Amino acid sequence: MSENEALLRRIESDETLADLLVWPGDFDIGRREPVEDVFLASGMSLTPVAGDDAGGTYFLCGGADGPVLYGDSEGNGALMAADLTQAVTLIAALPYWRDLGHGWSIEEGEESLGEDHPELPEYRAELLVLLAGLGIVPPSNERLVERFRTAARRTVPDFQLQCRHDDAHGVYVSTYDPLFKDFAALGSR
């Protein structure tokens, strides 16, 4: 069994861990089905592993050992991590990771989420303790952001999502836009 599969099974079997990933991380293993018929232009396989409350989906690419790709419900997608451990670590430590991809700083993410959810530090601390019990200890926030940026840079062309549509005019394919293209191009902030 791969490390990705082992971690996914652990999340599936630990209700507390699964619940803490749903909030504040918005990584819900109960929402695995993508809202659209998506595939990778490269032909690499996609395995949905979780979803978010806005209709986005997290996928393993190219099999159980592959990197993690996030596709939102608006036709955008990006590689977010080299593997499921890195994805879960990013989600746990920086639950506003998508905002970072749109130019927010860590401080802005902390402030914004903390204003609406003063209980965030307690939830995150509990989640990080559970992950530490699995041998997952996050590196510095700066290292997490750099890993995220490195993954996002790899999105095009091999990890660019495409969607198959069927309407009154027949079947056609549209290509998702890279979700964090500006973020991926930026240097460290």
Short mmCIF file of C-alpha atoms in Angstrom, two decimals:
data_model
loop_
_atom_site.label_atom_id
_atom_site.label_comp_id
_atom_site.label_asym_id
_atom_site.label_seq_id
_atom_site.Cartn_x
_atom_site.Cartn_y
_atom_site.Cartn_z
CA MET A 1 0.00 0.00 0.00
CA SER A 2 1.35 3.43 -0.93
CA GLU A 3 1.82 6.23 1.60
CA ASN A 4 -1.05 8.16 -0.03
CA GLU A 5 -3.37 5.15 0.30
CA ALA A 6 -2.33 4.54 3.92
CA LEU A 7 -2.98 8.18 4.86
CA LEU A 8 -6.34 8.20 3.08
CA ARG A 9 -7.39 5.02 4.90
CA ARG A 10 -6.32 6.54 8.20
CA ILE A 11 -8.42 9.64 7.54
CA GLU A 12 -11.37 7.43 6.56
CA SER A 13 -11.08 5.41 9.78
CA ASP A 14 -10.58 8.33 12.18
CA GLU A 15 -13.76 10.39 12.46
CA THR A 16 -12.09 13.11 14.54
CA LEU A 17 -9.28 13.53 12.01
CA ALA A 18 -11.74 13.53 9.10
CA ASP A 19 -13.94 16.13 10.84
CA LEU A 20 -10.97 18.40 11.62
CA LEU A 21 -9.94 18.28 7.97
CA VAL A 22 -13.45 19.33 6.94
CA TRP A 23 -13.19 22.37 9.15
CA PRO A 24 -11.16 24.45 8.99
CA GLY A 25 -9.46 22.80 6.01
CA ASP A 26 -12.48 22.22 3.74
CA PHE A 27 -11.15 18.76 2.80
CA ASP A 28 -14.14 16.43 3.00
CA ILE A 29 -13.61 12.75 2.16
CA GLY A 30 -17.40 12.39 2.01
CA ARG A 31 -17.52 14.65 -1.08
CA ARG A 32 -15.43 12.74 -3.58
CA GLU A 33 -17.48 12.98 -6.74
CA PRO A 34 -16.46 15.87 -8.99
CA VAL A 35 -19.28 18.06 -10.28
CA GLU A 36 -18.04 17.68 -13.86
CA ASP A 37 -16.60 14.94 -16.05
CA VAL A 38 -12.94 15.94 -15.77
CA PHE A 39 -9.72 14.35 -17.02
CA LEU A 40 -6.11 15.33 -17.62
CA ALA A 41 -4.98 16.26 -21.10
CA SER A 42 -1.91 14.08 -20.55
CA GLY A 43 -4.14 11.01 -20.13
CA MET A 44 -2.84 10.44 -16.60
CA SER A 45 -5.46 8.95 -14.27
CA LEU A 46 -7.40 11.00 -11.72
CA THR A 47 -8.69 9.54 -8.47
CA PRO A 48 -10.97 11.82 -6.44
CA VAL A 49 -10.09 11.67 -2.72
CA ALA A 50 -12.04 14.59 -1.21
CA GLY A 51 -14.10 17.63 -2.03
CA ASP A 52 -14.92 21.01 -0.59
CA ASP A 53 -18.20 22.74 0.18
CA ALA A 54 -18.02 24.88 -2.97
CA GLY A 55 -17.99 21.92 -5.37
CA GLY A 56 -14.21 21.63 -5.76
CA THR A 57 -12.45 18.26 -5.80
CA TYR A 58 -9.04 16.99 -4.69
CA PHE A 59 -7.53 14.30 -6.94
CA LEU A 60 -4.56 11.96 -6.84
CA CYS A 61 -2.94 12.07 -10.27
CA GLY A 62 -1.39 9.10 -12.04
CA GLY A 63 -2.22 6.51 -9.40
CA ALA A 64 -1.98 6.08 -5.66
CA ASP A 65 1.53 7.54 -5.38
CA GLY A 66 0.80 10.64 -7.43
CA PRO A 67 0.63 14.33 -6.67
CA VAL A 68 -2.56 16.08 -5.53
CA LEU A 69 -4.51 18.32 -7.88
CA TYR A 70 -7.34 20.61 -6.84
CA GLY A 71 -10.08 21.53 -9.32
CA ASP A 72 -12.66 24.12 -8.33
CA SER A 73 -16.24 24.29 -9.61
CA GLU A 74 -15.50 27.36 -11.72
CA GLY A 75 -13.30 25.72 -14.36
CA ASN A 76 -9.93 26.29 -12.67
CA GLY A 77 -7.43 23.78 -11.35
CA ALA A 78 -3.89 23.45 -10.08
CA LEU A 79 -1.47 20.96 -8.71
CA MET A 80 -1.22 21.78 -5.00
CA ALA A 81 1.15 19.21 -3.52
CA ALA A 82 3.63 16.48 -4.43
CA ASP A 83 1.61 13.87 -2.48
CA LEU A 84 -1.32 13.49 -0.10
CA THR A 85 0.84 14.00 2.99
CA GLN A 86 2.00 17.39 1.70
CA ALA A 87 -1.56 18.33 0.72
CA VAL A 88 -3.01 17.43 4.12
CA THR A 89 -0.13 19.23 5.85
CA LEU A 90 -0.77 22.39 3.81
CA ILE A 91 -4.51 22.20 4.48
CA ALA A 92 -4.00 21.62 8.23
CA ALA A 93 -1.38 24.31 8.81
CA LEU A 94 -2.66 26.92 6.35
CA PRO A 95 -6.39 26.25 5.82
CA TYR A 96 -6.64 29.43 3.72
CA TRP A 97 -4.08 28.00 1.24
CA ARG A 98 -6.27 28.90 -1.78
CA ASP A 99 -6.16 32.56 -0.73
CA LEU A 100 -2.35 32.37 -0.67
CA GLY A 101 -2.53 31.27 -4.29
CA HIS A 102 -4.43 34.46 -5.08
CA GLY A 103 -1.82 36.75 -3.56
CA TRP A 104 -2.74 36.87 0.13
CA SER A 105 0.03 36.75 2.69
CA ILE A 106 0.03 34.24 5.55
CA GLU A 107 -0.69 37.11 7.92
CA GLU A 108 -3.74 38.18 5.88
CA GLY A 109 -5.02 34.60 5.81
CA GLU A 110 -4.60 34.20 9.56
CA GLU A 111 -6.29 37.50 10.27
CA SER A 112 -9.22 36.92 7.93
CA LEU A 113 -10.00 33.39 9.10
CA GLY A 114 -9.28 34.26 12.74
CA GLU A 115 -11.71 37.19 12.70
CA ASP A 116 -14.58 34.96 11.61
CA HIS A 117 -13.48 31.92 13.61
CA PRO A 118 -11.71 32.75 16.88
CA GLU A 119 -11.68 29.01 17.68
CA LEU A 120 -9.28 28.37 14.76
CA PRO A 121 -6.13 28.00 16.91
CA GLU A 122 -7.76 25.28 19.03
CA TYR A 123 -9.00 23.29 16.03
CA ARG A 124 -5.71 23.62 14.19
CA ALA A 125 -3.73 22.59 17.29
CA GLU A 126 -5.88 19.47 17.71
CA LEU A 127 -5.50 18.59 14.04
CA LEU A 128 -1.74 19.07 14.14
CA VAL A 129 -1.49 16.81 17.22
CA LEU A 130 -3.41 14.08 15.39
CA LEU A 131 -1.16 14.47 12.35
CA ALA A 132 1.96 14.36 14.54
CA GLY A 133 0.69 11.02 15.83
CA LEU A 134 0.86 9.86 12.21
CA GLY A 135 4.42 11.15 11.88
CA ILE A 136 3.34 14.27 9.94
CA VAL A 137 4.92 17.43 11.30
CA PRO A 138 4.59 20.58 9.18
CA PRO A 139 7.71 22.47 8.21
CA SER A 140 7.73 26.26 8.52
CA ASN A 141 4.89 28.18 6.91
CA GLU A 142 7.37 29.60 4.41
CA ARG A 143 8.44 26.08 3.39
CA LEU A 144 4.79 25.04 3.03
CA VAL A 145 4.13 28.00 0.73
CA GLU A 146 7.24 27.22 -1.32
CA ARG A 147 6.14 23.57 -1.74
CA PHE A 148 2.70 24.80 -2.80
CA ARG A 149 4.22 27.25 -5.29
CA THR A 150 6.52 24.53 -6.68
CA ALA A 151 3.56 22.20 -7.21
CA ALA A 152 1.43 24.92 -8.83
CA ARG A 153 4.25 25.65 -11.30
CA ARG A 154 4.02 22.05 -12.53
CA THR A 155 0.31 22.29 -13.44
CA VAL A 156 0.73 23.12 -17.12
CA PRO A 157 0.75 21.10 -19.32
CA ASP A 158 0.66 17.61 -17.74
CA PHE A 159 -1.73 18.36 -14.87
CA GLN A 160 -4.12 20.73 -16.61
CA LEU A 161 -7.71 19.60 -16.13
CA GLN A 162 -10.08 19.29 -19.02
CA CYS A 163 -13.83 18.79 -18.90
CA ARG A 164 -16.10 16.83 -21.20
CA HIS A 165 -19.46 18.51 -21.85
CA ASP A 166 -22.49 17.19 -23.71
CA ASP A 167 -25.12 19.68 -24.81
CA ALA A 168 -27.62 20.09 -27.65
CA HIS A 169 -24.75 20.55 -30.12
CA GLY A 170 -22.89 17.41 -29.07
CA VAL A 171 -19.84 16.57 -27.02
CA TYR A 172 -17.06 19.10 -26.60
CA VAL A 173 -14.05 19.54 -24.33
CA SER A 174 -13.04 22.66 -22.42
CA THR A 175 -9.73 23.20 -20.68
CA TYR A 176 -9.58 24.43 -17.09
CA ASP A 177 -7.52 27.55 -16.48
CA PRO A 178 -4.53 27.22 -14.17
CA LEU A 179 -5.91 28.31 -10.80
CA PHE A 180 -2.79 29.90 -9.36
CA LYS A 181 -0.83 30.91 -12.47
CA ASP A 182 0.21 34.32 -11.10
CA PHE A 183 1.11 32.86 -7.71
CA ALA A 184 3.18 30.10 -9.31
CA ALA A 185 5.11 32.65 -11.34
CA LEU A 186 5.93 34.81 -8.32
CA GLY A 187 9.08 34.41 -6.32
CA SER A 188 8.98 33.90 -2.58
CA ARG A 189 6.99 36.54 -0.79
#
